[in-house]
mmCIF file of C-alpha atoms in Angstrom:
data_model
loop_
_atom_site.group_PDB
_atom_site.id
_atom_site.type_symbol
_atom_site.label_atom_id
_atom_site.label_comp_id
_atom_site.label_asym_id
_atom_site.label_seq_id
_atom_site.Cartn_x
_atom_site.Cartn_y
_atom_site.Cartn_z
ATOM 1 C CA UNK A 505 2.356 -10.033 7.109
ATOM 2 C CA UNK A 506 4.723 -12.928 6.457
ATOM 3 C CA UNK A 507 7.600 -12.877 3.981
ATOM 4 C CA UNK A 508 10.216 -15.380 2.819
ATOM 5 C CA UNK A 509 13.780 -14.062 2.610
ATOM 6 C CA UNK A 510 15.786 -16.243 0.229
ATOM 7 C CA UNK A 511 19.336 -15.235 -0.544
ATOM 8 C CA UNK A 512 22.482 -16.564 -2.194
ATOM 9 C CA UNK A 513 20.560 -19.164 -4.170
ATOM 10 C CA UNK A 514 23.515 -19.602 -6.556
ATOM 11 C CA UNK A 515 21.453 -21.639 -8.971
ATOM 12 C CA UNK A 516 23.309 -23.758 -11.520
ATOM 13 C CA UNK A 517 22.853 -27.109 -13.264
ATOM 14 C CA UNK A 518 25.386 -28.773 -10.950
ATOM 15 C CA UNK A 519 24.702 -30.860 -7.837
ATOM 16 C CA UNK A 520 21.022 -31.277 -8.739
ATOM 17 C CA UNK A 521 20.530 -27.702 -7.505
ATOM 18 C CA UNK A 522 17.321 -26.959 -9.489
ATOM 19 C CA UNK A 523 15.445 -29.949 -8.089
ATOM 20 C CA UNK A 524 16.707 -29.289 -4.578
ATOM 21 C CA UNK A 525 15.558 -25.680 -4.919
ATOM 22 C CA UNK A 526 12.109 -26.908 -5.949
ATOM 23 C CA UNK A 527 11.820 -29.095 -2.866
ATOM 24 C CA UNK A 528 12.860 -26.244 -0.601
ATOM 25 C CA UNK A 529 10.475 -23.861 -2.359
ATOM 26 C CA UNK A 530 7.591 -26.255 -1.725
ATOM 27 C CA UNK A 531 8.473 -26.209 1.967
ATOM 28 C CA UNK A 532 8.606 -22.397 1.990
ATOM 29 C CA UNK A 533 5.152 -22.171 0.445
ATOM 30 C CA UNK A 534 3.736 -24.180 3.340
ATOM 31 C CA UNK A 535 4.573 -21.194 5.558
ATOM 32 C CA UNK A 536 1.818 -19.231 3.750
ATOM 33 C CA UNK A 537 4.032 -16.300 2.826
ATOM 34 C CA UNK A 538 2.671 -13.134 1.256
ATOM 35 C CA UNK A 539 5.672 -12.427 -0.968
ATOM 36 C CA UNK A 540 9.396 -13.080 -1.403
ATOM 37 C CA UNK A 541 12.510 -11.016 -0.762
ATOM 38 C CA UNK A 542 15.493 -12.196 -2.810
ATOM 39 C CA UNK A 543 18.820 -11.067 -1.374
ATOM 40 C CA UNK A 544 20.966 -11.498 -4.496
ATOM 41 C CA UNK A 545 23.486 -13.958 -5.931
ATOM 42 C CA UNK A 546 20.545 -15.596 -7.621
ATOM 43 C CA UNK A 547 22.808 -17.507 -10.011
ATOM 44 C CA UNK A 548 26.004 -19.382 -9.233
ATOM 45 C CA UNK A 549 28.349 -16.857 -10.830
ATOM 46 C CA UNK A 550 28.571 -14.554 -13.823
ATOM 47 C CA UNK A 551 31.235 -12.228 -12.484
ATOM 48 C CA UNK A 552 34.425 -14.205 -13.021
ATOM 49 C CA UNK A 553 36.543 -13.351 -16.061
ATOM 50 C CA UNK A 554 36.415 -16.894 -17.487
ATOM 51 C CA UNK A 555 32.600 -17.115 -17.510
ATOM 52 C CA UNK A 556 31.202 -17.397 -21.055
ATOM 53 C CA UNK A 557 28.013 -16.007 -22.515
ATOM 54 C CA UNK A 558 26.622 -19.522 -22.812
ATOM 55 C CA UNK A 559 27.219 -20.200 -19.109
ATOM 56 C CA UNK A 560 25.459 -16.980 -18.129
ATOM 57 C CA UNK A 561 22.493 -17.773 -20.365
ATOM 58 C CA UNK A 562 22.263 -21.300 -18.961
ATOM 59 C CA UNK A 563 22.170 -20.110 -15.368
ATOM 60 C CA UNK A 564 19.558 -17.425 -15.993
ATOM 61 C CA UNK A 565 17.560 -19.910 -18.091
ATOM 62 C CA UNK A 566 17.336 -22.264 -15.128
ATOM 63 C CA UNK A 567 16.281 -19.392 -12.875
ATOM 64 C CA UNK A 568 13.549 -18.360 -15.326
ATOM 65 C CA UNK A 569 12.071 -21.864 -15.209
ATOM 66 C CA UNK A 570 12.169 -21.970 -11.430
ATOM 67 C CA UNK A 571 10.662 -18.514 -11.045
ATOM 68 C CA UNK A 572 7.668 -19.603 -13.130
ATOM 69 C CA UNK A 573 6.817 -22.096 -10.407
ATOM 70 C CA UNK A 574 6.063 -19.346 -7.879
ATOM 71 C CA UNK A 575 5.194 -16.552 -10.291
ATOM 72 C CA UNK A 576 1.923 -15.837 -8.488
ATOM 73 C CA UNK A 577 3.988 -14.367 -5.645
ATOM 74 C CA UNK A 578 5.598 -10.956 -5.889
ATOM 75 C CA UNK A 579 9.361 -11.092 -5.513
ATOM 76 C CA UNK A 580 11.491 -8.086 -4.603
ATOM 77 C CA UNK A 581 15.193 -8.585 -5.308
ATOM 78 C CA UNK A 582 18.508 -6.874 -4.845
ATOM 79 C CA UNK A 583 21.697 -7.332 -6.853
ATOM 80 C CA UNK A 584 24.335 -9.776 -5.652
ATOM 81 C CA UNK A 585 28.011 -9.461 -6.498
ATOM 82 C CA UNK A 586 27.982 -12.717 -8.509
ATOM 83 C CA UNK A 587 24.967 -11.810 -10.661
ATOM 84 C CA UNK A 588 26.596 -9.433 -13.153
ATOM 85 C CA UNK A 589 28.547 -10.497 -16.254
ATOM 86 C CA UNK A 590 31.471 -8.103 -16.453
ATOM 87 C CA UNK A 591 33.359 -10.243 -18.997
ATOM 88 C CA UNK A 592 31.091 -9.272 -21.894
ATOM 89 C CA UNK A 593 33.046 -8.225 -25.027
ATOM 90 C CA UNK A 594 32.283 -4.573 -24.317
ATOM 91 C CA UNK A 595 30.041 -2.360 -22.214
ATOM 92 C CA UNK A 596 27.522 -1.946 -25.037
ATOM 93 C CA UNK A 597 26.711 -5.670 -24.963
ATOM 94 C CA UNK A 598 23.103 -6.156 -23.826
ATOM 95 C CA UNK A 599 24.211 -8.740 -21.250
ATOM 96 C CA UNK A 600 26.892 -6.578 -19.662
ATOM 97 C CA UNK A 601 26.593 -5.408 -16.081
ATOM 98 C CA UNK A 602 23.596 -4.547 -13.962
ATOM 99 C CA UNK A 603 20.825 -3.665 -16.404
ATOM 100 C CA UNK A 604 20.663 -7.203 -17.782
ATOM 101 C CA UNK A 605 20.254 -8.596 -14.260
ATOM 102 C CA UNK A 606 17.540 -6.104 -13.363
ATOM 103 C CA UNK A 607 15.379 -7.641 -16.077
ATOM 104 C CA UNK A 608 16.103 -11.209 -14.958
ATOM 105 C CA UNK A 609 15.068 -10.606 -11.350
ATOM 106 C CA UNK A 610 12.218 -8.166 -12.081
ATOM 107 C CA UNK A 611 13.792 -5.101 -10.485
ATOM 108 C CA UNK A 612 12.571 -1.603 -11.478
ATOM 109 C CA UNK A 613 16.004 -0.070 -10.844
ATOM 110 C CA UNK A 614 19.212 -1.072 -9.038
ATOM 111 C CA UNK A 615 17.823 0.517 -5.854
ATOM 112 C CA UNK A 616 14.179 1.244 -5.076
ATOM 113 C CA UNK A 617 11.496 1.293 -2.405
ATOM 114 C CA UNK A 618 7.956 0.050 -1.924
ATOM 115 C CA UNK A 619 5.343 -0.128 0.824
ATOM 116 C CA UNK A 620 3.260 -3.016 2.165
ATOM 117 C CA UNK A 621 0.836 -3.109 5.086
ATOM 118 C CA UNK A 622 2.194 0.060 6.668
ATOM 119 C CA UNK A 623 5.832 -1.062 6.333
ATOM 120 C CA UNK A 624 8.372 0.776 4.179
ATOM 121 C CA UNK A 625 10.845 -1.397 2.296
ATOM 122 C CA UNK A 626 14.122 -0.023 0.951
ATOM 123 C CA UNK A 627 16.246 -2.147 -1.397
ATOM 124 C CA UNK A 628 19.832 -1.015 -1.941
ATOM 125 C CA UNK A 629 22.619 -1.805 -4.407
ATOM 126 C CA UNK A 630 25.779 -2.766 -2.507
ATOM 127 C CA UNK A 631 27.787 -3.429 -5.665
ATOM 128 C CA UNK A 632 29.805 -0.287 -6.169
ATOM 129 C CA UNK A 633 33.360 0.914 -5.734
ATOM 130 C CA UNK A 634 34.924 -0.598 -2.596
ATOM 131 C CA UNK A 635 32.261 -3.290 -2.803
ATOM 132 C CA UNK A 636 29.869 -3.382 -0.091
ATOM 133 C CA UNK A 637 29.151 0.316 -0.544
ATOM 134 C CA UNK A 638 26.681 2.892 -1.810
ATOM 135 C CA UNK A 639 27.622 5.278 -4.590
ATOM 136 C CA UNK A 640 26.984 9.000 -4.154
ATOM 137 C CA UNK A 641 23.816 8.989 -6.265
ATOM 138 C CA UNK A 642 22.354 6.261 -4.082
ATOM 139 C CA UNK A 643 23.383 8.003 -0.868
ATOM 140 C CA UNK A 644 21.450 11.116 -1.878
ATOM 141 C CA UNK A 645 18.443 8.995 -2.803
ATOM 142 C CA UNK A 646 18.555 7.088 0.502
ATOM 143 C CA UNK A 647 18.797 10.282 2.533
ATOM 144 C CA UNK A 648 15.767 11.710 0.707
ATOM 145 C CA UNK A 649 13.880 8.439 1.065
ATOM 146 C CA UNK A 650 14.358 8.322 4.834
ATOM 147 C CA UNK A 651 13.431 11.989 5.121
ATOM 148 C CA UNK A 652 10.092 11.431 3.419
ATOM 149 C CA UNK A 653 9.066 8.475 5.604
ATOM 150 C CA UNK A 654 6.804 9.661 8.452
ATOM 151 C CA UNK A 655 8.055 9.461 12.049
ATOM 152 C CA UNK A 656 7.136 6.248 13.826
ATOM 153 C CA UNK A 657 7.071 4.236 10.607
ATOM 154 C CA UNK A 658 8.587 0.755 10.461
ATOM 155 C CA UNK A 659 11.304 0.309 7.832
ATOM 156 C CA UNK A 660 13.065 -2.748 6.447
ATOM 157 C CA UNK A 661 16.289 -2.196 4.505
ATOM 158 C CA UNK A 662 17.547 -5.047 2.316
ATOM 159 C CA UNK A 663 21.117 -5.243 1.045
ATOM 160 C CA UNK A 664 23.267 -8.045 -0.330
ATOM 161 C CA UNK A 665 26.402 -7.269 1.657
ATOM 162 C CA UNK A 666 25.707 -6.830 5.389
ATOM 163 C CA UNK A 667 25.670 -3.233 6.596
ATOM 164 C CA UNK A 668 26.710 -4.572 10.005
ATOM 165 C CA UNK A 669 27.262 -8.185 11.012
ATOM 166 C CA UNK A 670 29.072 -10.414 13.449
ATOM 167 C CA UNK A 671 30.319 -12.960 10.898
ATOM 168 C CA UNK A 672 32.168 -10.261 8.986
ATOM 169 C CA UNK A 673 34.567 -9.812 11.911
ATOM 170 C CA UNK A 674 36.458 -13.067 11.249
ATOM 171 C CA UNK A 675 35.654 -13.408 7.541
ATOM 172 C CA UNK A 676 35.287 -9.896 6.080
ATOM 173 C CA UNK A 677 32.497 -8.977 3.668
ATOM 174 C CA UNK A 678 30.932 -6.052 5.515
ATOM 175 C CA UNK A 679 29.760 -2.866 3.834
ATOM 176 C CA UNK A 680 32.837 -0.646 3.680
ATOM 177 C CA UNK A 681 30.693 2.427 4.326
ATOM 178 C CA UNK A 682 28.850 1.117 7.371
ATOM 179 C CA UNK A 683 29.955 4.146 9.387
ATOM 180 C CA UNK A 684 28.113 6.461 7.003
ATOM 181 C CA UNK A 685 24.989 4.278 6.893
ATOM 182 C CA UNK A 686 24.755 3.699 10.645
ATOM 183 C CA UNK A 687 25.164 7.413 11.326
ATOM 184 C CA UNK A 688 22.423 8.121 8.788
ATOM 185 C CA UNK A 689 20.138 5.637 10.533
ATOM 186 C CA UNK A 690 20.912 7.317 13.856
ATOM 187 C CA UNK A 691 19.550 10.572 12.460
ATOM 188 C CA UNK A 692 16.284 8.724 11.916
ATOM 189 C CA UNK A 693 15.734 7.293 15.370
ATOM 190 C CA UNK A 694 12.117 8.387 14.978
ATOM 191 C CA UNK A 695 11.675 5.391 12.636
ATOM 192 C CA UNK A 696 11.806 1.698 13.527
ATOM 193 C CA UNK A 697 14.581 0.470 11.247
ATOM 194 C CA UNK A 698 15.548 -3.152 10.634
ATOM 195 C CA UNK A 699 18.055 -4.530 8.103
ATOM 196 C CA UNK A 700 18.457 -7.884 6.364
ATOM 197 C CA UNK A 701 21.309 -9.131 4.211
ATOM 198 C CA UNK A 702 23.011 -12.221 2.827
ATOM 199 C CA UNK A 703 26.374 -12.575 1.058
ATOM 200 C CA UNK A 704 28.133 -14.280 3.958
ATOM 201 C CA UNK A 705 26.317 -17.645 3.759
ATOM 202 C CA UNK A 706 26.437 -17.264 7.545
ATOM 203 C CA UNK A 707 23.719 -16.578 10.096
ATOM 204 C CA UNK A 708 24.019 -13.846 12.700
ATOM 205 C CA UNK A 709 22.195 -10.950 14.335
ATOM 206 C CA UNK A 710 23.631 -7.620 15.449
ATOM 207 C CA UNK A 711 21.981 -4.697 17.224
ATOM 208 C CA UNK A 712 23.485 -1.228 17.082
ATOM 209 C CA UNK A 713 21.793 2.036 18.096
ATOM 210 C CA UNK A 714 18.462 0.209 18.316
ATOM 211 C CA UNK A 715 18.671 -0.993 14.705
ATOM 212 C CA UNK A 716 18.481 -4.755 14.162
ATOM 213 C CA UNK A 717 20.785 -6.252 11.543
ATOM 214 C CA UNK A 718 19.923 -9.781 10.405
ATOM 215 C CA UNK A 719 22.495 -11.532 8.230
ATOM 216 C CA UNK A 720 20.715 -14.648 6.990
ATOM 217 C CA UNK A 721 22.274 -17.865 5.741
ATOM 218 C CA UNK A 722 22.238 -18.900 2.105
ATOM 219 C CA UNK A 723 19.779 -21.195 0.408
ATOM 220 C CA UNK A 724 22.722 -22.963 -1.258
ATOM 221 C CA UNK A 725 24.850 -23.411 1.863
ATOM 222 C CA UNK A 726 28.243 -24.502 0.556
ATOM 223 C CA UNK A 727 27.126 -23.578 -2.995
ATOM 224 C CA UNK A 728 25.043 -26.785 -3.154
ATOM 225 C CA UNK A 729 28.218 -28.794 -2.538
ATOM 226 C CA UNK A 730 29.212 -31.102 0.301
ATOM 227 C CA UNK A 731 31.390 -28.573 2.101
ATOM 228 C CA UNK A 732 35.026 -28.641 3.107
ATOM 229 C CA UNK A 733 37.194 -29.275 6.147
ATOM 230 C CA UNK A 734 35.765 -26.217 7.906
ATOM 231 C CA UNK A 735 32.116 -27.189 7.382
ATOM 232 C CA UNK A 736 30.465 -28.202 10.652
ATOM 233 C CA UNK A 737 28.263 -30.655 8.734
ATOM 234 C CA UNK A 738 27.762 -31.803 5.161
ATOM 235 C CA UNK A 739 26.645 -28.943 2.942
ATOM 236 C CA UNK A 740 27.150 -26.272 5.625
ATOM 237 C CA UNK A 741 29.282 -23.175 5.261
ATOM 238 C CA UNK A 742 31.304 -23.115 8.460
ATOM 239 C CA UNK A 743 28.663 -23.387 11.223
ATOM 240 C CA UNK A 744 25.624 -22.340 9.162
ATOM 241 C CA UNK A 745 23.375 -24.814 7.343
ATOM 242 C CA UNK A 746 21.792 -23.927 4.015
ATOM 243 C CA UNK A 747 18.365 -22.424 4.533
ATOM 244 C CA UNK A 748 15.891 -19.578 4.262
ATOM 245 C CA UNK A 749 14.239 -17.115 6.607
ATOM 246 C CA UNK A 750 10.595 -16.477 7.341
ATOM 247 C CA UNK A 751 10.016 -12.939 8.567
ATOM 248 C CA UNK A 752 6.837 -11.971 10.387
ATOM 249 C CA UNK A 753 6.070 -8.250 10.346
ATOM 250 C CA UNK A 754 3.914 -6.749 13.067
ATOM 251 C CA UNK A 755 1.826 -3.590 13.239
ATOM 252 C CA UNK A 756 3.853 -2.228 16.149
ATOM 253 C CA UNK A 757 6.981 -2.013 13.985
ATOM 254 C CA UNK A 758 8.667 -5.143 15.300
ATOM 255 C CA UNK A 759 9.500 -8.262 13.335
ATOM 256 C CA UNK A 760 10.537 -11.855 13.928
ATOM 257 C CA UNK A 761 13.256 -13.344 11.721
ATOM 258 C CA UNK A 762 13.216 -17.172 11.852
ATOM 259 C CA UNK A 763 15.822 -19.235 9.998
ATOM 260 C CA UNK A 764 14.897 -22.673 8.682
ATOM 261 C CA UNK A 765 17.599 -25.094 7.491
ATOM 262 C CA UNK A 766 17.234 -26.374 3.933
ATOM 263 C CA UNK A 767 17.396 -30.159 4.375
ATOM 264 C CA UNK A 768 17.482 -30.814 0.638
#
């Protein structure tokens, strides 16, 4: 089973981002993937206080058009911190908060699970109090979910914020409740657990208590821009080029996470 992990797409009309996304998507499809995992921050930004309704609609409108171009593939998404419009006039507005985004990225709920080819996939919502964290309702659900998965089963957990990462040491951005989550995973050593995330726009791998944590780079790199004085090359965020990951899942519960730079 082969899957594309695309994260931090940050789509917007600026910097010719839609056309550059299309070119990268065409390259991804040549990898013969079975489905897509979308790690959140699908649009450039809806979360800032100055963002207008029209700007939110424009960004999601562009995403809708792009999604149509690979609609034949299932896509499983998680919420990114920039996806939600908190500046709506009030909380009763249909575009306010998480529920509006769930519809735009085809999510059944803000956290959920599914199974494919003997693998169990768990998608979590990192966007709670002390961001990069799970709320109590979600903690209970996750504990029950892990309990019901048979021993020996392979599990992939997808979050937006990294549960554990190397790049978060100098730059921040880690889950603030990683102690709770890693201890929970340790109680389930009878499963083969792997984790993927985005958020950082940086590429790294960490291993802790036999759990692999892959923080993958962003499709947009420096938000589709040229970069700044700390960019190692044009369009990079620090030392990480824009790109996507192809993940190969094996029957023995192992996986291979390969990062491909987005040259567009």
